mmCIF file of C-alpha atoms in Angstrom:
data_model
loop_
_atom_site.group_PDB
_atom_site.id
_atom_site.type_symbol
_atom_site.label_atom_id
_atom_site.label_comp_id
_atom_site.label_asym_id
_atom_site.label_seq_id
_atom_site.Cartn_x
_atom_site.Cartn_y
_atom_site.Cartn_z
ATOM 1 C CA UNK A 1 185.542 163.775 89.291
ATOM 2 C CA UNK A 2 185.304 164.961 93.113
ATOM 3 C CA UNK A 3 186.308 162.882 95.608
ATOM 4 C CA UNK A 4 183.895 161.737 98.294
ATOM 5 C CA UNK A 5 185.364 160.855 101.752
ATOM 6 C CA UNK A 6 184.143 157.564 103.509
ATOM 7 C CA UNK A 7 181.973 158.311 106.468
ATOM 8 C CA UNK A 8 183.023 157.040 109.499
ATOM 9 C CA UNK A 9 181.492 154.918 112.166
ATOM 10 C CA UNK A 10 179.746 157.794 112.868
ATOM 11 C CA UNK A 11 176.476 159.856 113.162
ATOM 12 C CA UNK A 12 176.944 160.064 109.538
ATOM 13 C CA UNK A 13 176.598 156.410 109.196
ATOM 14 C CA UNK A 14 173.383 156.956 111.260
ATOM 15 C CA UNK A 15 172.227 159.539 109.489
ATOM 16 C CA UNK A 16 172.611 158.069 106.082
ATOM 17 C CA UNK A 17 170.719 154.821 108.279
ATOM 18 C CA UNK A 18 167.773 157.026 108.875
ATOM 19 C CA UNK A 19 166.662 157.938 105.463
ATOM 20 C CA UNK A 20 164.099 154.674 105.770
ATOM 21 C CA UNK A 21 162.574 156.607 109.299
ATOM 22 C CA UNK A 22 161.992 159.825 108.253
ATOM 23 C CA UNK A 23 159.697 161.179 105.828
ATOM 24 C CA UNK A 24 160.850 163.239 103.752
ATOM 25 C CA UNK A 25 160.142 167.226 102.740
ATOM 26 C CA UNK A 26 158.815 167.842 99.045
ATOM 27 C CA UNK A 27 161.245 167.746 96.312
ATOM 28 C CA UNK A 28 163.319 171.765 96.394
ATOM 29 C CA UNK A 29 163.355 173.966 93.578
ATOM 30 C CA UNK A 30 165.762 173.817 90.581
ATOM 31 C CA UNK A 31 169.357 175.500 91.685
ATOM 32 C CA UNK A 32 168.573 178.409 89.885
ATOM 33 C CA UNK A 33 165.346 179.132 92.031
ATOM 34 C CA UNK A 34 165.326 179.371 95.454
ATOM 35 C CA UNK A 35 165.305 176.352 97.669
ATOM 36 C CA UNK A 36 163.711 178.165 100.851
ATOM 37 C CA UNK A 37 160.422 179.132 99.206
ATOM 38 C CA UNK A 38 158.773 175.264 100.162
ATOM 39 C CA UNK A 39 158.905 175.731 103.724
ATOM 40 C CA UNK A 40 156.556 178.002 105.517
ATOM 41 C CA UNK A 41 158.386 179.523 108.473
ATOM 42 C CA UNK A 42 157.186 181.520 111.925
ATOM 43 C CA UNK A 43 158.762 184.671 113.665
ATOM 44 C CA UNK A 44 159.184 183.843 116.971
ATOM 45 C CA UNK A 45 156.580 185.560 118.999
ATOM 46 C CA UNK A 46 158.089 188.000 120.529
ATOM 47 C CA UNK A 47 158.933 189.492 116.935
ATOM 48 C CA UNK A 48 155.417 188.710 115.350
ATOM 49 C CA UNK A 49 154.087 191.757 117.006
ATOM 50 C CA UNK A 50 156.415 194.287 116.132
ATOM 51 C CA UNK A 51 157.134 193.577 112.134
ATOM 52 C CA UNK A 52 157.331 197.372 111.417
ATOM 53 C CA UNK A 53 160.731 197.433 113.858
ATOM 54 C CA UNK A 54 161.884 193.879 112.717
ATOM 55 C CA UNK A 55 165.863 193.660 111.811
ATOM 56 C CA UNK A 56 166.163 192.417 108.344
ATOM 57 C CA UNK A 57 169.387 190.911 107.144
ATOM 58 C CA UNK A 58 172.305 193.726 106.242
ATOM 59 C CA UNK A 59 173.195 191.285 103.639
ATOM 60 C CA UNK A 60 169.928 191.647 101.480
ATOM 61 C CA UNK A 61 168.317 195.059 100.256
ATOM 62 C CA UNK A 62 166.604 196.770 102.779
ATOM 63 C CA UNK A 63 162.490 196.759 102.393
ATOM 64 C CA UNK A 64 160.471 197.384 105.443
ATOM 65 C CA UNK A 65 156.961 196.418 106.352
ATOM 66 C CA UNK A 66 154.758 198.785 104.253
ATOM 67 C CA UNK A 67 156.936 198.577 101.266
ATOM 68 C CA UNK A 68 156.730 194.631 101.484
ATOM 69 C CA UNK A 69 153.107 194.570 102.194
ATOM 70 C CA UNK A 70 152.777 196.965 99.356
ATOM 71 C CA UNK A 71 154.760 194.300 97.287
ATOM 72 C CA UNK A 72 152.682 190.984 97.895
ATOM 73 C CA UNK A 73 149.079 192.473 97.405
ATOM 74 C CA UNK A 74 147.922 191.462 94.025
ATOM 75 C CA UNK A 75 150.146 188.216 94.291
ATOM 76 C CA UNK A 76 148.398 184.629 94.222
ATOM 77 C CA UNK A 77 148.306 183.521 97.431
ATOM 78 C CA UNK A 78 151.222 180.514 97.135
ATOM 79 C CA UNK A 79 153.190 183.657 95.801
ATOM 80 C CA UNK A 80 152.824 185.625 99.088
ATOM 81 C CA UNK A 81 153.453 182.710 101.048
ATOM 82 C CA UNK A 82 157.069 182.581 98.969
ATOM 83 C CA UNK A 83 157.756 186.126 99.596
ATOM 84 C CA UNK A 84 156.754 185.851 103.111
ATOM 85 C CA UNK A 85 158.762 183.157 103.733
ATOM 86 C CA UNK A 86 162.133 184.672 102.068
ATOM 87 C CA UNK A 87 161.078 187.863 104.499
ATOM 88 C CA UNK A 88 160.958 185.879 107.240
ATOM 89 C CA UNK A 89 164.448 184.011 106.129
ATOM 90 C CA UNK A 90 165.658 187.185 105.888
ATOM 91 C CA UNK A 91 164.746 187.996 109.464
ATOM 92 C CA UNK A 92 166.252 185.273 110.723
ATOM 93 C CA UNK A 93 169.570 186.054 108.471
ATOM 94 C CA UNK A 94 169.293 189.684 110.564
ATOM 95 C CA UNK A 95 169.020 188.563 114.077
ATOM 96 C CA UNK A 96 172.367 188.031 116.073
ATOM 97 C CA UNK A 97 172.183 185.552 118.437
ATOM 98 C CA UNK A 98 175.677 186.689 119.919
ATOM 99 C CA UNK A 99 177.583 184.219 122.625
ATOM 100 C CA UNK A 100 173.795 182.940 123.753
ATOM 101 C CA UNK A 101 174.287 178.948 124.723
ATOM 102 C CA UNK A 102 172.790 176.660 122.273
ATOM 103 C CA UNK A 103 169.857 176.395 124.996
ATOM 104 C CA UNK A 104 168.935 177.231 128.135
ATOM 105 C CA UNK A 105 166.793 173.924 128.769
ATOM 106 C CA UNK A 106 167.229 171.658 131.897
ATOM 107 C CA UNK A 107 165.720 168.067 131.517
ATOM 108 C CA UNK A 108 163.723 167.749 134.569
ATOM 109 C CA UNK A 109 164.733 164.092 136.520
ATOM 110 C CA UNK A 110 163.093 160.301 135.027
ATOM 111 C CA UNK A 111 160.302 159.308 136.720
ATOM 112 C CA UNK A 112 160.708 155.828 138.382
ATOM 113 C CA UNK A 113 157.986 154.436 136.730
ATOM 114 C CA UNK A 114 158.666 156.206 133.251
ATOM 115 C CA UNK A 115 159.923 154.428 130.316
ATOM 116 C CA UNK A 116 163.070 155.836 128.332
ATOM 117 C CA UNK A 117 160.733 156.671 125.377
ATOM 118 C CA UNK A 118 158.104 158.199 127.623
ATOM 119 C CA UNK A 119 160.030 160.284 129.009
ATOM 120 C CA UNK A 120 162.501 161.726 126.086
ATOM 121 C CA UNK A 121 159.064 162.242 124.216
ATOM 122 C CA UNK A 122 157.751 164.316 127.681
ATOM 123 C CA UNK A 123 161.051 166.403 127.977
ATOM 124 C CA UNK A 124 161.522 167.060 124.021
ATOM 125 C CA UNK A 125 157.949 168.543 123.752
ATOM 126 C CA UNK A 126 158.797 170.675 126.974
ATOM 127 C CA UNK A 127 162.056 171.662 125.267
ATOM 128 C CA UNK A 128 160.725 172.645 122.003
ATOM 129 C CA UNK A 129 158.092 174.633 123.511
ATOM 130 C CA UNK A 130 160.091 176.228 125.556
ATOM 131 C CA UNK A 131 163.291 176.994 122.897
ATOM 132 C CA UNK A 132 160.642 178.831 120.736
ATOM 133 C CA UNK A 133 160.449 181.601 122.766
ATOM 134 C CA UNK A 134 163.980 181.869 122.651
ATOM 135 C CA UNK A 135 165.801 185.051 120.931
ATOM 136 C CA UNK A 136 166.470 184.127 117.096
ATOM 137 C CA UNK A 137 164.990 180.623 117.448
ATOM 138 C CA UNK A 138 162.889 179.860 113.772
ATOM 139 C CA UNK A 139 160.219 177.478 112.934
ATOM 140 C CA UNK A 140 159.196 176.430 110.259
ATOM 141 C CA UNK A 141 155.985 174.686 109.284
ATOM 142 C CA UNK A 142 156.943 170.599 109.846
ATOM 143 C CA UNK A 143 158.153 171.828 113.675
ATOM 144 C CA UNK A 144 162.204 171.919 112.809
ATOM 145 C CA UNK A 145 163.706 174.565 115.228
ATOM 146 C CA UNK A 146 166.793 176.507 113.745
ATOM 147 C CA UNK A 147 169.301 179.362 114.800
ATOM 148 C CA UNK A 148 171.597 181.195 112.003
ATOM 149 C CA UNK A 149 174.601 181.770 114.028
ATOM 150 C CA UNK A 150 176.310 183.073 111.112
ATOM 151 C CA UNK A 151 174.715 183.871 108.096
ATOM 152 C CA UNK A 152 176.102 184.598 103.952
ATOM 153 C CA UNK A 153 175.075 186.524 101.600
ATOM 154 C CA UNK A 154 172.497 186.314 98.363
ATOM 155 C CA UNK A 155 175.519 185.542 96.322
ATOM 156 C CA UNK A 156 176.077 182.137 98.561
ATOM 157 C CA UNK A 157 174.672 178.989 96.706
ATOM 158 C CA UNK A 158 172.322 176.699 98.969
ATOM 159 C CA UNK A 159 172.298 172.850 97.914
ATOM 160 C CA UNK A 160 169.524 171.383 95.826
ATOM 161 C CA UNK A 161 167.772 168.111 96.778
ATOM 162 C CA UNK A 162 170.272 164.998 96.691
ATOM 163 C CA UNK A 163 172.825 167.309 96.016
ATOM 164 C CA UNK A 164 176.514 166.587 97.652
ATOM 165 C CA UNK A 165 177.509 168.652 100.561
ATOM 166 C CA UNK A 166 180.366 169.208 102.673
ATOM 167 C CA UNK A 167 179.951 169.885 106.441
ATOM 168 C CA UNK A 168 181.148 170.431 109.756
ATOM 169 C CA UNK A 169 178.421 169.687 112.760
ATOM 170 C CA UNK A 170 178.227 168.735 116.314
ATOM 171 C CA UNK A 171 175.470 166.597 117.744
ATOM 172 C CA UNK A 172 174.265 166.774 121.311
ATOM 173 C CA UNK A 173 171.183 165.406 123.493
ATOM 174 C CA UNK A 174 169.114 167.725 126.081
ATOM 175 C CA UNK A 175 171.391 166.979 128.752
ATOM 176 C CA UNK A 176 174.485 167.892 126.983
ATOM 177 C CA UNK A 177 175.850 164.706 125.813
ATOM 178 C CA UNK A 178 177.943 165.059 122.689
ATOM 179 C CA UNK A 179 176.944 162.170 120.597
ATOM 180 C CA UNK A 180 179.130 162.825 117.790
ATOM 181 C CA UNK A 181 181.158 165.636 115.924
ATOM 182 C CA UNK A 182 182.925 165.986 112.778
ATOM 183 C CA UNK A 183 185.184 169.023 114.512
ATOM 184 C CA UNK A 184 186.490 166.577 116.941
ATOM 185 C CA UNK A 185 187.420 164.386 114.158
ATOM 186 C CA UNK A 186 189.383 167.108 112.542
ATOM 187 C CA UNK A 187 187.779 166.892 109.478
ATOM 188 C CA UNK A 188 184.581 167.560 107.461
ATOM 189 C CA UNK A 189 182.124 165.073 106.461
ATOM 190 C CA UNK A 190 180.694 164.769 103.057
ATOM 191 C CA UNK A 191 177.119 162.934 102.404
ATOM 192 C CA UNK A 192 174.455 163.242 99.268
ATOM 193 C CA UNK A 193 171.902 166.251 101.280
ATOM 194 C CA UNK A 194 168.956 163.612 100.844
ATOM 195 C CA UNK A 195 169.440 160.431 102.649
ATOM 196 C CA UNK A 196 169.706 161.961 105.870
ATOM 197 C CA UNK A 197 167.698 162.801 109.010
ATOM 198 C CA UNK A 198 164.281 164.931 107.664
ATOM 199 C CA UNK A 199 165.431 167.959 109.829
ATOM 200 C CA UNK A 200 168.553 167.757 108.071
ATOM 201 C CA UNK A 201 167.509 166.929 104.627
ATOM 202 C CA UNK A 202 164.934 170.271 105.325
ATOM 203 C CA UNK A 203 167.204 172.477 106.597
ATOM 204 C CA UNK A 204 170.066 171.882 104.347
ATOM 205 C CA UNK A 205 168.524 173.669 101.280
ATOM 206 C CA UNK A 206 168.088 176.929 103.288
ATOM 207 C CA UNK A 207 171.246 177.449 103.992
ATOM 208 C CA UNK A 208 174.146 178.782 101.932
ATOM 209 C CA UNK A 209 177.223 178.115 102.080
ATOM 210 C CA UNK A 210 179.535 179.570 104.264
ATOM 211 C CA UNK A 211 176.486 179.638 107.119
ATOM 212 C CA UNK A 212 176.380 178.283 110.378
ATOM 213 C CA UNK A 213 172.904 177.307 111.648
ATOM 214 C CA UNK A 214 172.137 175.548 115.471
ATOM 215 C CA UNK A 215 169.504 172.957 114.461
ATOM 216 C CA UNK A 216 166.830 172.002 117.285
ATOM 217 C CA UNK A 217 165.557 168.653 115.971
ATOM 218 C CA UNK A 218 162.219 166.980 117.140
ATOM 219 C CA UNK A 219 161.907 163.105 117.734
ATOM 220 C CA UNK A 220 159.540 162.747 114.335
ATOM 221 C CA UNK A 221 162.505 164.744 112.208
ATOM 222 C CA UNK A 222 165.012 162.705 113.991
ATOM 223 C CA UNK A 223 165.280 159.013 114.699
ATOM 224 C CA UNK A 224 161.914 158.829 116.279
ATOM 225 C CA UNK A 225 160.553 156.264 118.584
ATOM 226 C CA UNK A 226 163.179 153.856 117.831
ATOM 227 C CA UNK A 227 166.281 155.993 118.583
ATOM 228 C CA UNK A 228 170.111 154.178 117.015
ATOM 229 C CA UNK A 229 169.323 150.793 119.020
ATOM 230 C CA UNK A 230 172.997 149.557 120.504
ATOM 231 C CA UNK A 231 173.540 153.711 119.974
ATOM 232 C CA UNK A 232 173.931 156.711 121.647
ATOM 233 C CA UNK A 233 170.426 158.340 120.621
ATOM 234 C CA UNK A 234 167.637 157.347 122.704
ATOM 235 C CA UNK A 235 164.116 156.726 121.606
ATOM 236 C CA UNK A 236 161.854 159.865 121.253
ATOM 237 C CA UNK A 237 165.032 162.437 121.647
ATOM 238 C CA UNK A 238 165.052 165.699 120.676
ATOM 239 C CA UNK A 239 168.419 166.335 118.604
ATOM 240 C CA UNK A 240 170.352 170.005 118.779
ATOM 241 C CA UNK A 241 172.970 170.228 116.136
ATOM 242 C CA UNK A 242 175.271 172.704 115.008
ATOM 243 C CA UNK A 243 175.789 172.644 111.364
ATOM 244 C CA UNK A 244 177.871 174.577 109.112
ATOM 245 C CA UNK A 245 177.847 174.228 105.378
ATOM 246 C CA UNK A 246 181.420 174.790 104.254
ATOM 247 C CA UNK A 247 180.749 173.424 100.844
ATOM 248 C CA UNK A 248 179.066 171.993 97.407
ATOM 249 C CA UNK A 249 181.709 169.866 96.185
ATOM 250 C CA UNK A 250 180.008 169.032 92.395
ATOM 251 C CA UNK A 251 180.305 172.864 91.933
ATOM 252 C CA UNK A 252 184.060 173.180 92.959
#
């Protein structure tokens, strides 16, 4: 039997504390299917226009555009959307965001007149627009935001719904503000992957372990219009985590 460690008076508390917020995403595939195939996710822009010189992941066979397109015709349309998606994954897996800062957003001052909520809302839609565009930045279809700073390969398991994981992360507001980090603390936390934050209880099954992903997290996949009240998360805020899955601890 694996031992679980106690969460601290932490943002995994709060996390955990969130599960009643959030919705959540559908239920993932079984662990011997892939969990990324639910989610829908967009190229940034600047890469939608130039698939034929895309960089795919050099951990995954090589296939470019013609040989993929050649690939999905005939399929059933939910069956291209799968293979498109594990493309675009793949993508992702093969861009290298190098020593870029986690963003390059300034929140603009608070209007006199503006309410905390009012505003957070106002600069998180700014931000997310804005971090779209940025080199290596993801979306997928619900709006969550993600960066694979370092990515595994094929052979890497990813964590099924409600499955236990073992992480490090870092958790930070627009203007910097560390809220809360497990590296700090010196160690890892450890939390069932589906009573957490909806960005976190998304992203988690697309990643495998041994991958580090920067998570841009909007208010409605966060803590919403309430915030942590008495906490450090405002209402409305847009969330940027780094989160690295280190491991599944019911498979070790």
């Amino acid at each position: 039997m694996h031992t679980r460690l106690a969460l601290t008076a932490s943002i995994a508390t709060l996390l955990l504390a969130a599960c009643g917020e959030s919705p959540a995403p559908d239920e993932r595939a079984p662990a011997d299917e892939s969990p990324a195939v639910q989610e829908g996710v967009a190229a940034p822009a600047s890469q939608q226009s130039r698939d034929d010189a895309i960089t795919l992941s050099p951990l995954e066979p090589e296939e470019d555009a013609e040989t993929f397109r050649a690939r999905v015709e005939g399929m059933s349309e939910e069956d291209q959307a799968a293979a498109t998606f594990q493309r675009e994954l793949r993508m992702a897996r093969g861009c290298e965001p190098g020593d870029a800062p986690l963003h390059r957003f300034e929140p603009r001052e608070r209007g006199e007149d503006e309410s905390s909520a009012d505003y957070n809302g106002a600069i998180a839609a700014e931000f997310l627009r804005s971090n779209a565009e940025q080199p290596c930045v993801y979306n997928t279809s619900s709006g969550l935001q993600f960066r694979i700073e370092r990515a595994a390969g094929p052979d890497n398991p990813s964590p099924v719904r409600g499955e236990y994981v073992r992480v490090h992360y870092a958790g930070q507001l627009l203007d910097g503000t560390e809220f809360d980090s497990s590296y700090a603390r010196g160690e890892p936390a450890q939390f069932p992957s589906d009573r957490l934050i909806a960005g976190w209880v998304e992203a988690l099954p697309l990643m495998r372990v041994g991958e580090k992903w920067t998570l841009y997290i909007a208010p409605e996949l966060g803590y919403g219009a309430r915030g942590t009240p008495g906490g450090p998360i405002p209402p409305n805020a847009a969330l940027v985590f780094q989160l690295e899955l280190l491991g599944l601890p019911d498979r070790e």
